[in-house]
């Protein structure tokens, strides 16, 4: 029963990581960039939710949806200003720029709104449901369901719409995609919008789950979500979702076993082992090197 | 040896003049305590970044775990100098730190250097985080609080001398036969392998070399700043070393020097802006990267030899 309980906690934490990892994996798939600023977009989403609920007395759903829209716009602006001028530069340069954007968002928010943590307004009464010895709160159910719905929506967008088809085409070969009339810049902007919207949703939900937000909250989950994306097989949408859930569950299980100090170390150790055994990630296909 | 004697002597002269210059400026009072700290931090950053530049710029392996090796050097030096607060203890601490970092780099490097690009980056980052988490949980390292009140054994001259020594060692390594083998791995791994170069060996060699120099940087950090905590050596530290390398130009030691100095001075100037400091720092970083994507110097190197040759050629033309 204890295991089942940890599984539920792990799943709700994991779905947050999964939502973040999806953004990483999509951006990586399309322009091969580790978007370090992604975790900070998630922080922006949490702050947007905070202000919407506090100042405009919105309920949860409008706050969530406006946060997603706000983050989508923020993601597109970041891409336009910082990454688009560097489209043809070496990847490591774009990576450093992404780190710069991440620093800017973290420090800019600390400067504007102070770096001390604030309480996220509780728009929902916490209710716990007990099934035998397993307890699950309505917020956990909400996080899990919302994440799964968003993931299904994302899968539909990528697989069923014209824009999704364009995204897949660009991620396979940008030049060939351009030749058949796909606007690569628009497609990349759209990818950033999608990924950032998911991060915004994750930000609002984590605010509700942990009750506390601060400008540096995006750093660690951002890195862990990237680890999740690599674990599942970077560039693959189902891989990111799977990776997120795996990381969430590992973390809670290690914590439950009484090694909470080594929680992060366990995540990284498993990452390294998986990378060495299956360098392309759990779901990734290993490609042969051609000479 | 004899062929390059002239150029080597010029370099030695530059190093000695630099040392005298700083000494004189300090004596006159232009360099105060604050400026001296900046100078030392720049020196430490040069040591750290030139090691990372060897790994990223010359062997082409993307490592994000440099702070892990720095941590090993720092803790080794701190623990040794605590037990033995003398100059000898400092030397011993640095050497033990280097050996420790070298061994750990070997253990991490052999399995992970088979990975490529971003996968390698994330694996090395994970390894460095594991080192940090172990340091947090050990008794001897005093947990998350870290070690403080360490004897201040490293002065700016120690740092200066070690900057010169590690730079000479690194540059000589790059220009040696082994260094060329390392660079061939960067250019094309398959081609290098078909020329009979043991690519794994040279990748690991560059990684271990870089890790050992990082340990020197860490040891100096510990014995100059006098306080260390595991969180000083997190991902952010690895990233700030990476920023120096990329900003200077990947594969340019001159660039590493210039970027370390530029960022150090920028940091000092921005000190007076208080909370706005990091905002301006990150803006400067983005702007430099957007407008100079190749870094300040690209792959250009300052070379005394070329300077002389140019002069000679100019004379011949006249």
Coordinates of C-alpha atoms in Angstrom, one line a residue:
Chain A
X1 CA 0.0 0.0 0.0
X2 CA 2.9 2.3 0.9
X3 CA 4.2 1.7 -2.6
X4 CA 0.9 2.5 -4.2
X5 CA 0.8 5.8 -2.2
X6 CA 4.2 6.7 -3.4
X7 CA 3.2 5.9 -6.9
X8 CA 0.4 8.3 -6.8
X9 CA 2.5 11.1 -5.3
X10 CA 5.2 10.3 -7.9
X11 CA 2.7 10.4 -10.8
X12 CA 1.4 13.9 -9.8
X13 CA 4.9 15.3 -9.5
X14 CA 6.0 13.4 -12.6
X15 CA 3.2 14.9 -14.6
X16 CA 4.6 18.4 -13.9
X17 CA 8.0 17.2 -15.1
X18 CA 6.4 15.6 -18.1
X19 CA 4.7 18.9 -19.1
X20 CA 8.0 20.7 -18.8
X21 CA 9.9 18.0 -20.6
X22 CA 7.5 18.2 -23.5
X23 CA 8.5 21.8 -24.1
X24 CA 12.2 20.9 -24.0
X25 CA 11.8 17.9 -26.3
X26 CA 9.8 19.8 -28.9
X27 CA 12.2 22.7 -29.0
X28 CA 15.2 20.3 -29.1
X29 CA 13.5 18.3 -31.8
X30 CA 13.1 21.3 -34.0
X31 CA 16.2 23.5 -33.5
X32 CA 18.5 21.2 -31.5
X33 CA 18.6 23.7 -28.7
X34 CA 18.6 22.9 -25.0
X35 CA 16.3 25.8 -24.1
X36 CA 17.6 26.6 -20.6
X37 CA 15.1 29.4 -20.3
X38 CA 12.2 26.9 -20.4
X39 CA 12.2 26.4 -16.6
X40 CA 11.9 30.2 -16.2
X41 CA 8.9 30.4 -18.5
X42 CA 7.3 27.9 -16.1
X43 CA 8.1 30.4 -13.3
X44 CA 6.5 33.2 -15.3
X45 CA 3.4 31.1 -15.6
X46 CA 3.3 30.6 -11.9
X47 CA 3.6 34.3 -11.3
X48 CA 1.0 35.1 -13.8
X49 CA -1.4 32.7 -12.1
X50 CA -0.5 34.3 -8.7
X51 CA -1.4 37.8 -9.9
X52 CA -4.5 36.8 -11.8
X53 CA -5.9 35.0 -8.8
X54 CA -4.9 37.6 -6.3
X55 CA -5.6 40.8 -8.2
X56 CA -8.4 39.8 -10.5
X57 CA -9.9 37.1 -8.3
X58 CA -10.0 34.6 -11.1
X59 CA -10.8 31.0 -10.4
X60 CA -8.4 28.2 -11.3
X61 CA -9.4 27.5 -14.9
X62 CA -9.3 31.1 -16.3
X63 CA -6.0 31.6 -14.4
X64 CA -4.6 28.4 -16.0
X65 CA -5.7 29.3 -19.5
X66 CA -4.6 32.9 -19.4
X67 CA -1.2 31.7 -18.0
X68 CA -0.9 29.4 -20.9
X69 CA -1.6 32.2 -23.4
X70 CA 0.8 34.6 -21.6
X71 CA 3.6 32.0 -21.5
X72 CA 3.0 31.1 -25.2
X73 CA 3.5 34.8 -26.1
X74 CA 6.5 35.1 -23.8
X75 CA 8.1 32.0 -25.5
X76 CA 7.5 33.4 -28.9
X77 CA 9.1 36.7 -27.9
X78 CA 12.1 35.0 -26.4
X79 CA 12.6 33.0 -29.5
X80 CA 12.2 36.0 -31.8
X81 CA 14.6 38.3 -29.8
X82 CA 17.3 35.9 -28.6
X83 CA 17.3 32.7 -30.7
X84 CA 16.2 33.8 -34.2
X85 CA 19.3 36.0 -34.8
X86 CA 21.5 33.0 -34.1
X87 CA 19.7 30.5 -36.4
X88 CA 23.0 29.8 -38.3
X89 CA 25.4 30.0 -35.3
X90 CA 27.0 27.0 -33.6
X91 CA 24.7 25.3 -31.2
X92 CA 26.7 26.0 -28.1
X93 CA 26.4 29.8 -28.8
X94 CA 22.6 29.5 -28.8
X95 CA 22.9 27.5 -25.6
X96 CA 24.8 30.2 -23.9
X97 CA 22.2 32.7 -25.1
X98 CA 19.5 30.5 -23.6
X99 CA 21.4 30.5 -20.3
X100 CA 21.6 34.3 -20.6
X101 CA 17.9 34.6 -21.1
X102 CA 17.3 32.3 -18.1
X103 CA 19.5 34.5 -15.9
X104 CA 17.7 37.6 -17.2
X105 CA 14.3 36.2 -16.4
X106 CA 15.4 34.9 -12.9
X107 CA 17.2 38.1 -12.0
X108 CA 14.7 40.4 -13.6
X109 CA 11.8 38.9 -11.7
X110 CA 13.9 38.9 -8.5
X111 CA 14.6 42.6 -9.1
X112 CA 10.9 43.5 -9.9
X113 CA 9.1 41.3 -7.4
X114 CA 11.8 40.5 -4.8
X115 CA 13.3 37.1 -4.5
X116 CA 11.5 36.0 -1.4
X117 CA 9.0 33.2 -1.8
X118 CA 5.3 34.1 -1.7
X119 CA 2.2 32.0 -0.9
X120 CA 0.3 30.9 -3.9
X121 CA -3.4 31.7 -3.3
X122 CA -5.5 28.6 -2.6
X123 CA -8.3 28.8 -5.1
X124 CA -9.5 25.3 -4.2
X125 CA -10.2 23.6 -0.9
X126 CA -8.0 20.6 -0.5
X127 CA -10.0 17.5 -0.1
X128 CA -8.4 14.1 0.5
X129 CA -10.0 10.9 -0.7
X130 CA -9.1 7.7 1.1
X131 CA -9.1 4.4 -0.7
X132 CA -8.0 1.9 1.9
X133 CA -4.7 3.3 3.2
X134 CA -4.0 5.2 0.0
X135 CA -4.9 8.9 0.1
X136 CA -5.2 11.2 -2.9
X137 CA -6.0 14.9 -2.8
X138 CA -8.3 16.6 -5.3
X139 CA -5.3 18.8 -6.4
X140 CA -3.3 15.7 -7.3
X141 CA -6.2 14.3 -9.4
X142 CA -6.6 17.7 -11.0
X143 CA -2.8 17.9 -11.9
X144 CA -2.8 14.4 -13.2
X145 CA -6.0 14.8 -15.3
X146 CA -5.1 18.3 -16.7
X147 CA -1.6 17.1 -17.6
X148 CA -3.0 14.0 -19.4
X149 CA -5.6 16.1 -21.3
X150 CA -2.9 18.6 -22.3
X151 CA -0.6 15.8 -23.5
X152 CA -3.4 14.2 -25.6
X153 CA -4.2 17.6 -27.0
X154 CA -0.5 18.1 -27.9
X155 CA -0.4 14.7 -29.5
X156 CA -3.4 15.6 -31.6
X157 CA -2.0 18.9 -32.6
X158 CA 1.3 17.4 -33.7
X159 CA -0.2 14.4 -35.4
X160 CA -3.4 15.7 -36.9
X161 CA -3.0 19.4 -37.9
X162 CA -1.2 21.0 -40.8
X163 CA 1.0 23.0 -38.3
X164 CA 1.9 19.7 -36.6
X165 CA 2.8 18.2 -39.8
X166 CA 5.0 21.2 -40.6
X167 CA 6.6 20.8 -37.1
X168 CA 7.5 17.2 -37.8
X169 CA 8.8 18.1 -41.3
X170 CA 11.0 20.9 -39.9
X171 CA 12.4 18.6 -37.2
X172 CA 13.4 16.0 -39.8
X173 CA 15.0 18.4 -42.3
X174 CA 14.6 22.2 -42.1
X175 CA 15.9 22.9 -45.6
X176 CA 13.8 20.3 -47.3
X177 CA 10.8 21.6 -45.4
X178 CA 11.5 25.1 -46.7
X179 CA 11.7 23.8 -50.2
X180 CA 8.2 22.4 -50.1
X181 CA 6.9 25.7 -48.9
X182 CA 6.8 25.4 -45.1
X183 CA 7.6 28.7 -43.3
X184 CA 10.3 27.5 -41.0
X185 CA 10.3 30.6 -38.8
X186 CA 6.6 30.4 -38.2
X187 CA 6.8 26.7 -37.4
X188 CA 9.6 27.3 -34.9
X189 CA 7.6 30.1 -33.3
X190 CA 4.6 27.8 -33.1
X191 CA 6.7 25.2 -31.4
X192 CA 7.9 27.6 -28.8
X193 CA 4.3 28.8 -28.2
X194 CA 3.1 25.2 -27.6
X195 CA 6.0 24.3 -25.3
X196 CA 5.8 27.5 -23.3
X197 CA 2.0 27.1 -22.9
X198 CA 2.5 23.7 -21.4
X199 CA 5.2 25.2 -19.1
X200 CA 2.8 27.9 -18.0
X201 CA 0.1 25.3 -17.1
X202 CA 2.7 23.4 -15.1
X203 CA 3.7 26.6 -13.3
X204 CA 0.1 27.4 -12.2
X205 CA -0.5 23.8 -11.1
X206 CA 2.8 23.5 -9.1
X207 CA 1.9 26.8 -7.4
X208 CA -1.4 25.2 -6.3
X209 CA 0.3 22.0 -5.3
X210 CA 3.3 23.4 -3.3
X211 CA 1.6 26.7 -2.2
X212 CA 4.9 28.6 -2.7
X213 CA 6.4 30.4 -5.7
X214 CA 9.6 32.4 -6.1
X215 CA 11.7 33.7 -9.1
X216 CA 14.2 30.9 -8.9
X217 CA 11.7 28.1 -8.7
X218 CA 12.2 27.2 -12.4
X219 CA 15.9 26.3 -12.1
X220 CA 15.8 22.8 -10.5
X221 CA 12.6 21.5 -12.1
X222 CA 13.9 22.9 -15.5
X223 CA 17.1 20.8 -15.2
X224 CA 15.2 17.8 -14.0
X225 CA 12.7 18.1 -16.8
X226 CA 15.5 18.2 -19.3
X227 CA 16.9 15.1 -17.7
X228 CA 13.5 13.6 -18.1
X229 CA 13.4 14.5 -21.8
X230 CA 16.9 12.9 -22.3
X231 CA 15.9 9.9 -20.3
X232 CA 12.8 9.2 -22.5
X233 CA 14.6 9.9 -25.7
X234 CA 15.0 13.6 -26.7
X235 CA 12.9 14.8 -29.6
X236 CA 10.2 12.3 -28.9
X237 CA 7.0 13.5 -27.4
X238 CA 5.9 10.2 -25.8
X239 CA 9.5 9.8 -24.6
X240 CA 9.3 13.1 -22.7
X241 CA 6.0 12.2 -21.1
X242 CA 7.4 8.8 -20.0
X243 CA 10.7 10.3 -18.8
X244 CA 8.8 12.9 -16.7
X245 CA 6.7 10.2 -15.0
X246 CA 9.8 8.0 -14.4
X247 CA 11.7 10.8 -12.8
X248 CA 8.8 11.8 -10.6
X249 CA 8.3 8.3 -9.4
X250 CA 12.0 7.7 -8.8
X251 CA 12.2 10.8 -6.7
X252 CA 9.3 10.0 -4.5
X253 CA 10.3 6.4 -4.1
X254 CA 13.8 7.3 -3.1
X255 CA 12.4 9.9 -0.7
X256 CA 10.0 7.3 0.8
X257 CA 12.9 4.9 1.4
X258 CA 14.5 7.4 3.6
X259 CA 17.2 8.6 1.3
X260 CA 15.7 12.1 0.7
X261 CA 19.2 13.7 0.7
X262 CA 20.2 11.5 -2.2
X263 CA 17.0 12.1 -4.1
X264 CA 18.6 14.1 -6.9
X265 CA 21.7 11.9 -6.9
X266 CA 19.6 8.9 -7.6
X267 CA 17.9 10.7 -10.6
X268 CA 21.3 11.6 -12.1
X269 CA 22.8 8.2 -11.5
X270 CA 19.9 6.5 -13.3
X271 CA 20.2 9.0 -16.1
X272 CA 23.9 8.2 -16.5
X273 CA 23.3 4.5 -16.4
X274 CA 20.5 4.7 -19.0
X275 CA 22.6 6.9 -21.2
X276 CA 25.4 4.5 -21.2
X277 CA 23.3 1.4 -21.8
X278 CA 20.9 3.1 -24.2
X279 CA 22.5 6.3 -25.4
X280 CA 19.3 7.4 -27.3
X281 CA 17.1 7.2 -24.2
X282 CA 14.4 4.7 -23.3
X283 CA 12.2 5.2 -26.4
X284 CA 14.9 6.5 -28.8
X285 CA 16.0 4.6 -31.8
X286 CA 19.7 4.0 -32.0
X287 CA 21.0 5.2 -35.3
X288 CA 24.0 3.6 -36.9
X289 CA 26.9 5.8 -37.7
X290 CA 27.6 6.0 -41.4
X291 CA 31.1 6.6 -42.7
Chain B
X1 CA 63.9 23.7 -28.0
X2 CA 66.6 26.0 -29.3
X3 CA 64.4 27.0 -32.3
X4 CA 61.7 28.3 -30.0
X5 CA 64.0 29.6 -27.3
X6 CA 63.6 33.2 -28.4
X7 CA 59.8 33.1 -28.3
X8 CA 59.7 31.2 -25.1
X9 CA 62.0 33.8 -23.5
X10 CA 59.7 36.6 -24.7
X11 CA 56.7 34.8 -23.1
X12 CA 58.7 34.4 -19.9
X13 CA 59.5 38.1 -20.0
X14 CA 55.8 39.0 -20.5
X15 CA 54.9 36.8 -17.5
X16 CA 57.6 38.4 -15.3
X17 CA 56.7 42.0 -16.4
X18 CA 53.1 41.3 -15.6
X19 CA 54.0 40.1 -12.2
X20 CA 56.2 43.2 -11.5
X21 CA 53.5 45.5 -12.9
X22 CA 50.9 44.1 -10.5
X23 CA 53.4 44.4 -7.7
X24 CA 54.2 48.0 -8.5
X25 CA 50.6 48.9 -8.9
X26 CA 49.8 47.4 -5.6
X27 CA 52.7 49.2 -3.9
X28 CA 51.5 52.5 -5.4
X29 CA 48.0 51.8 -4.1
X30 CA 46.1 51.7 -7.4
X31 CA 45.2 48.0 -6.7
X32 CA 43.4 48.0 -3.4
X33 CA 42.1 44.9 -1.5
X34 CA 38.9 44.9 -3.6
X35 CA 40.7 45.1 -6.9
X36 CA 43.1 42.4 -5.8
X37 CA 40.2 40.0 -5.0
X38 CA 38.9 40.7 -8.5
X39 CA 42.3 40.0 -9.9
X40 CA 42.6 36.7 -8.0
X41 CA 39.1 35.6 -9.1
X42 CA 40.0 36.4 -12.7
X43 CA 43.1 34.3 -12.3
X44 CA 41.1 31.4 -10.9
X45 CA 38.6 31.7 -13.7
X46 CA 41.4 31.6 -16.3
X47 CA 42.7 28.4 -14.8
X48 CA 39.2 26.8 -14.7
X49 CA 38.2 28.1 -18.2
X50 CA 41.4 27.1 -20.0
X51 CA 40.9 23.5 -18.7
X52 CA 37.4 23.5 -19.9
X53 CA 38.4 25.1 -23.2
X54 CA 40.8 22.2 -23.7
X55 CA 37.9 19.7 -23.2
X56 CA 35.3 21.7 -25.3
X57 CA 37.4 23.6 -27.7
X58 CA 40.2 21.3 -28.5
X59 CA 38.9 17.8 -28.0
X60 CA 35.3 18.8 -29.0
X61 CA 33.6 17.1 -26.0
X62 CA 30.8 19.1 -24.4
X63 CA 31.3 18.9 -20.7
X64 CA 28.9 20.6 -18.2
X65 CA 30.5 19.2 -15.1
X66 CA 33.6 21.3 -14.6
X67 CA 32.4 22.5 -11.2
X68 CA 32.5 19.0 -9.9
X69 CA 36.2 18.7 -10.4
X70 CA 36.7 22.2 -9.0
X71 CA 34.8 21.0 -5.9
X72 CA 37.1 18.0 -5.4
X73 CA 40.2 20.3 -5.6
X74 CA 38.7 22.8 -3.2
X75 CA 37.7 20.2 -0.6
X76 CA 41.0 18.3 -0.9
X77 CA 43.0 21.6 -0.4
X78 CA 40.7 22.7 2.4
X79 CA 40.9 19.5 4.4
X80 CA 44.7 19.2 3.9
X81 CA 45.4 22.8 4.8
X82 CA 43.1 22.6 7.9
X83 CA 45.3 19.8 9.1
X84 CA 48.5 21.4 8.0
X85 CA 48.3 25.2 7.7
X86 CA 51.6 25.8 5.9
X87 CA 52.8 26.5 2.4
X88 CA 53.7 22.8 2.2
X89 CA 50.2 21.9 3.1
X90 CA 48.9 24.1 0.3
X91 CA 51.2 22.4 -2.2
X92 CA 50.2 19.0 -0.9
X93 CA 46.5 19.9 -0.9
X94 CA 46.7 21.1 -4.5
X95 CA 48.5 17.9 -5.6
X96 CA 46.1 15.6 -3.7
X97 CA 43.2 17.5 -5.2
X98 CA 44.6 17.1 -8.7
X99 CA 45.2 13.4 -8.2
X100 CA 41.7 13.0 -6.8
X101 CA 40.1 14.9 -9.6
X102 CA 42.2 13.1 -12.2
X103 CA 41.1 9.7 -10.8
X104 CA 37.4 10.8 -10.7
X105 CA 37.6 12.2 -14.2
X106 CA 39.0 8.9 -15.4
X107 CA 36.2 7.0 -13.7
X108 CA 33.5 9.4 -15.1
X109 CA 35.2 9.8 -18.5
X110 CA 35.7 6.3 -19.6
X111 CA 32.1 5.3 -19.7
X112 CA 30.5 8.7 -20.5
X113 CA 32.9 9.9 -23.2
X114 CA 31.3 7.4 -25.6
X115 CA 28.3 9.7 -25.6
X116 CA 28.0 12.6 -28.0
X117 CA 27.0 16.2 -27.8
X118 CA 24.2 17.1 -25.5
X119 CA 24.0 13.6 -24.1
X120 CA 27.5 14.0 -22.9
X121 CA 26.8 17.4 -21.5
X122 CA 23.9 16.1 -19.5
X123 CA 25.8 13.1 -18.3
X124 CA 28.7 15.1 -17.1
X125 CA 26.3 17.6 -15.5
X126 CA 24.7 14.7 -13.6
X127 CA 28.1 13.4 -12.5
X128 CA 29.1 16.8 -11.1
X129 CA 25.7 17.0 -9.3
X130 CA 26.4 13.6 -7.8
X131 CA 29.8 14.8 -6.5
X132 CA 28.1 17.8 -5.0
X133 CA 25.3 15.8 -3.3
X134 CA 27.9 13.4 -1.9
X135 CA 29.8 16.4 -0.5
X136 CA 26.6 17.6 1.1
X137 CA 26.1 14.3 2.8
X138 CA 29.6 13.5 4.0
X139 CA 30.6 14.1 7.7
X140 CA 34.2 15.1 6.9
X141 CA 33.0 17.9 4.5
X142 CA 30.7 19.4 7.2
X143 CA 27.6 18.9 5.1
X144 CA 25.7 21.7 3.4
X145 CA 27.3 24.4 5.7
X146 CA 30.7 23.6 4.1
X147 CA 34.1 24.5 5.5
X148 CA 34.9 27.9 6.7
X149 CA 37.7 29.7 8.5
X150 CA 40.3 28.1 6.4
X151 CA 43.8 29.4 6.6
X152 CA 44.5 31.9 3.8
X153 CA 47.5 30.4 2.2
X154 CA 47.1 31.4 -1.5
X155 CA 48.1 35.0 -2.3
X156 CA 47.7 36.7 -5.6
X157 CA 51.3 35.7 -6.5
X158 CA 50.4 32.0 -5.9
X159 CA 47.5 32.4 -8.2
X160 CA 49.5 34.3 -10.8
X161 CA 52.3 31.7 -10.8
X162 CA 49.8 28.8 -11.1
X163 CA 47.9 30.7 -14.0
X164 CA 51.2 30.9 -15.8
X165 CA 52.1 27.3 -15.1
X166 CA 48.8 25.8 -16.1
X167 CA 48.6 27.9 -19.2
X168 CA 52.1 26.8 -20.3
X169 CA 51.2 23.2 -19.6
X170 CA 47.9 23.4 -21.5
X171 CA 49.3 25.2 -24.5
X172 CA 52.2 22.9 -24.7
X173 CA 49.9 19.9 -24.5
X174 CA 47.8 21.3 -27.3
X175 CA 50.9 21.9 -29.5
X176 CA 52.3 18.5 -28.8
X177 CA 51.8 15.3 -30.8
X178 CA 49.2 14.2 -28.4
X179 CA 47.5 17.6 -28.6
X180 CA 47.2 17.3 -32.4
X181 CA 45.7 13.8 -31.9
X182 CA 43.1 15.4 -29.5
X183 CA 42.3 18.0 -32.1
X184 CA 41.9 15.4 -34.8
X185 CA 39.2 13.8 -32.7
X186 CA 37.4 17.1 -32.6
X187 CA 37.6 17.5 -36.4
X188 CA 36.4 14.1 -37.4
X189 CA 36.3 11.1 -35.0
X190 CA 35.9 8.5 -37.7
X191 CA 38.7 9.9 -39.8
X192 CA 41.0 10.2 -36.7
X193 CA 40.2 6.6 -35.9
X194 CA 41.1 5.4 -39.3
X195 CA 44.4 7.2 -39.0
X196 CA 45.2 4.9 -36.1
X197 CA 44.4 7.3 -33.3
X198 CA 42.9 5.8 -30.2
X199 CA 40.0 8.3 -30.0
X200 CA 38.8 7.1 -26.6
X201 CA 42.2 7.4 -25.1
X202 CA 42.7 11.0 -26.3
X203 CA 39.2 12.1 -25.3
X204 CA 39.8 10.7 -21.8
X205 CA 43.2 12.3 -21.7
X206 CA 41.9 15.7 -22.5
X207 CA 39.0 15.2 -20.0
X208 CA 41.4 14.1 -17.2
X209 CA 43.8 17.0 -17.9
X210 CA 40.9 19.5 -17.8
X211 CA 39.6 18.0 -14.6
X212 CA 43.1 18.2 -13.0
X213 CA 43.4 21.9 -13.8
X214 CA 39.9 22.5 -12.5
X215 CA 41.1 21.0 -9.2
X216 CA 43.9 23.6 -9.1
X217 CA 41.3 26.3 -9.6
X218 CA 39.2 24.9 -6.9
X219 CA 42.1 24.6 -4.5
X220 CA 43.0 28.2 -5.0
X221 CA 39.4 29.2 -4.6
X222 CA 39.2 27.4 -1.2
X223 CA 42.5 28.8 0.1
X224 CA 42.0 32.4 -1.0
X225 CA 38.3 32.9 -0.3
X226 CA 38.6 30.7 2.9
X227 CA 35.0 29.5 2.8
X228 CA 33.6 26.7 0.7
X229 CA 30.2 25.1 0.6
X230 CA 28.9 22.4 -1.7
X231 CA 26.5 24.8 -3.3
X232 CA 29.3 27.0 -4.6
X233 CA 30.0 24.2 -7.0
X234 CA 26.6 23.6 -8.6
X235 CA 25.5 23.7 -12.1
X236 CA 25.6 27.5 -12.1
X237 CA 29.4 27.4 -11.5
X238 CA 29.9 25.0 -14.4
X239 CA 27.8 27.3 -16.6
X240 CA 29.7 30.4 -15.6
X241 CA 33.0 28.7 -16.6
X242 CA 31.3 27.6 -19.8
X243 CA 30.3 31.2 -20.5
X244 CA 33.9 32.3 -20.3
X245 CA 35.0 29.7 -22.7
X246 CA 32.2 30.4 -25.3
X247 CA 32.4 34.2 -24.9
X248 CA 36.2 34.1 -25.5
X249 CA 35.8 31.9 -28.5
X250 CA 35.8 28.1 -28.3
X251 CA 39.2 26.8 -29.1
X252 CA 41.1 30.1 -28.3
X253 CA 43.2 30.3 -25.2
X254 CA 43.7 34.1 -25.9
X255 CA 39.9 34.4 -25.9
X256 CA 39.6 32.6 -22.6
X257 CA 42.0 35.1 -21.0
X258 CA 40.2 38.0 -22.5
X259 CA 36.7 36.8 -21.6
X260 CA 37.8 36.0 -18.0
X261 CA 39.3 39.5 -17.6
X262 CA 36.3 41.2 -19.3
X263 CA 33.7 39.3 -17.2
X264 CA 35.8 39.9 -14.0
X265 CA 36.0 43.6 -14.6
X266 CA 32.3 43.7 -15.7
X267 CA 31.4 42.0 -12.4
X268 CA 33.5 44.5 -10.4
X269 CA 32.0 47.5 -12.2
X270 CA 28.5 46.2 -11.8
X271 CA 29.1 45.6 -8.0
X272 CA 27.8 49.1 -7.3
X273 CA 24.5 48.5 -9.1
X274 CA 23.3 46.2 -6.3
X275 CA 20.3 44.1 -7.2
X276 CA 20.4 45.3 -10.8
X277 CA 23.8 43.7 -11.2
X278 CA 22.8 40.3 -12.4
X279 CA 20.1 41.8 -14.7
X280 CA 22.8 43.9 -16.5
X281 CA 25.2 40.9 -16.5
X282 CA 22.7 38.7 -18.2
X283 CA 21.8 41.4 -20.7
X284 CA 25.4 41.9 -21.6
X285 CA 25.8 38.2 -22.0
X286 CA 22.9 37.9 -24.4
X287 CA 24.0 41.0 -26.4
X288 CA 27.6 39.7 -26.8
X289 CA 26.4 36.3 -27.9
X290 CA 23.8 37.7 -30.4
X291 CA 26.3 40.2 -31.9
X292 CA 29.5 38.2 -31.7
X293 CA 28.4 34.6 -32.0
X294 CA 31.9 33.3 -32.6
X295 CA 33.0 34.7 -29.3
X296 CA 35.4 37.6 -28.8
X297 CA 38.3 36.0 -30.6
X298 CA 36.9 33.1 -32.6
X299 CA 39.8 30.6 -32.8
X300 CA 42.4 33.4 -33.1
X301 CA 45.5 33.0 -30.9
X302 CA 47.9 35.6 -29.9
X303 CA 51.4 34.4 -30.9
X304 CA 54.7 36.0 -30.2
X305 CA 56.2 33.9 -33.0
X306 CA 53.9 35.2 -35.6
X307 CA 54.6 38.8 -34.4
X308 CA 58.3 38.3 -34.9
X309 CA 57.9 36.6 -38.2
X310 CA 55.7 39.5 -39.5
X311 CA 58.4 42.0 -38.4
X312 CA 61.1 39.9 -40.1
X313 CA 59.0 39.7 -43.3
X314 CA 58.4 43.4 -43.3
X315 CA 62.1 44.0 -43.0
X316 CA 62.9 41.7 -45.9
X317 CA 60.4 43.5 -48.1
X318 CA 62.1 46.8 -47.4

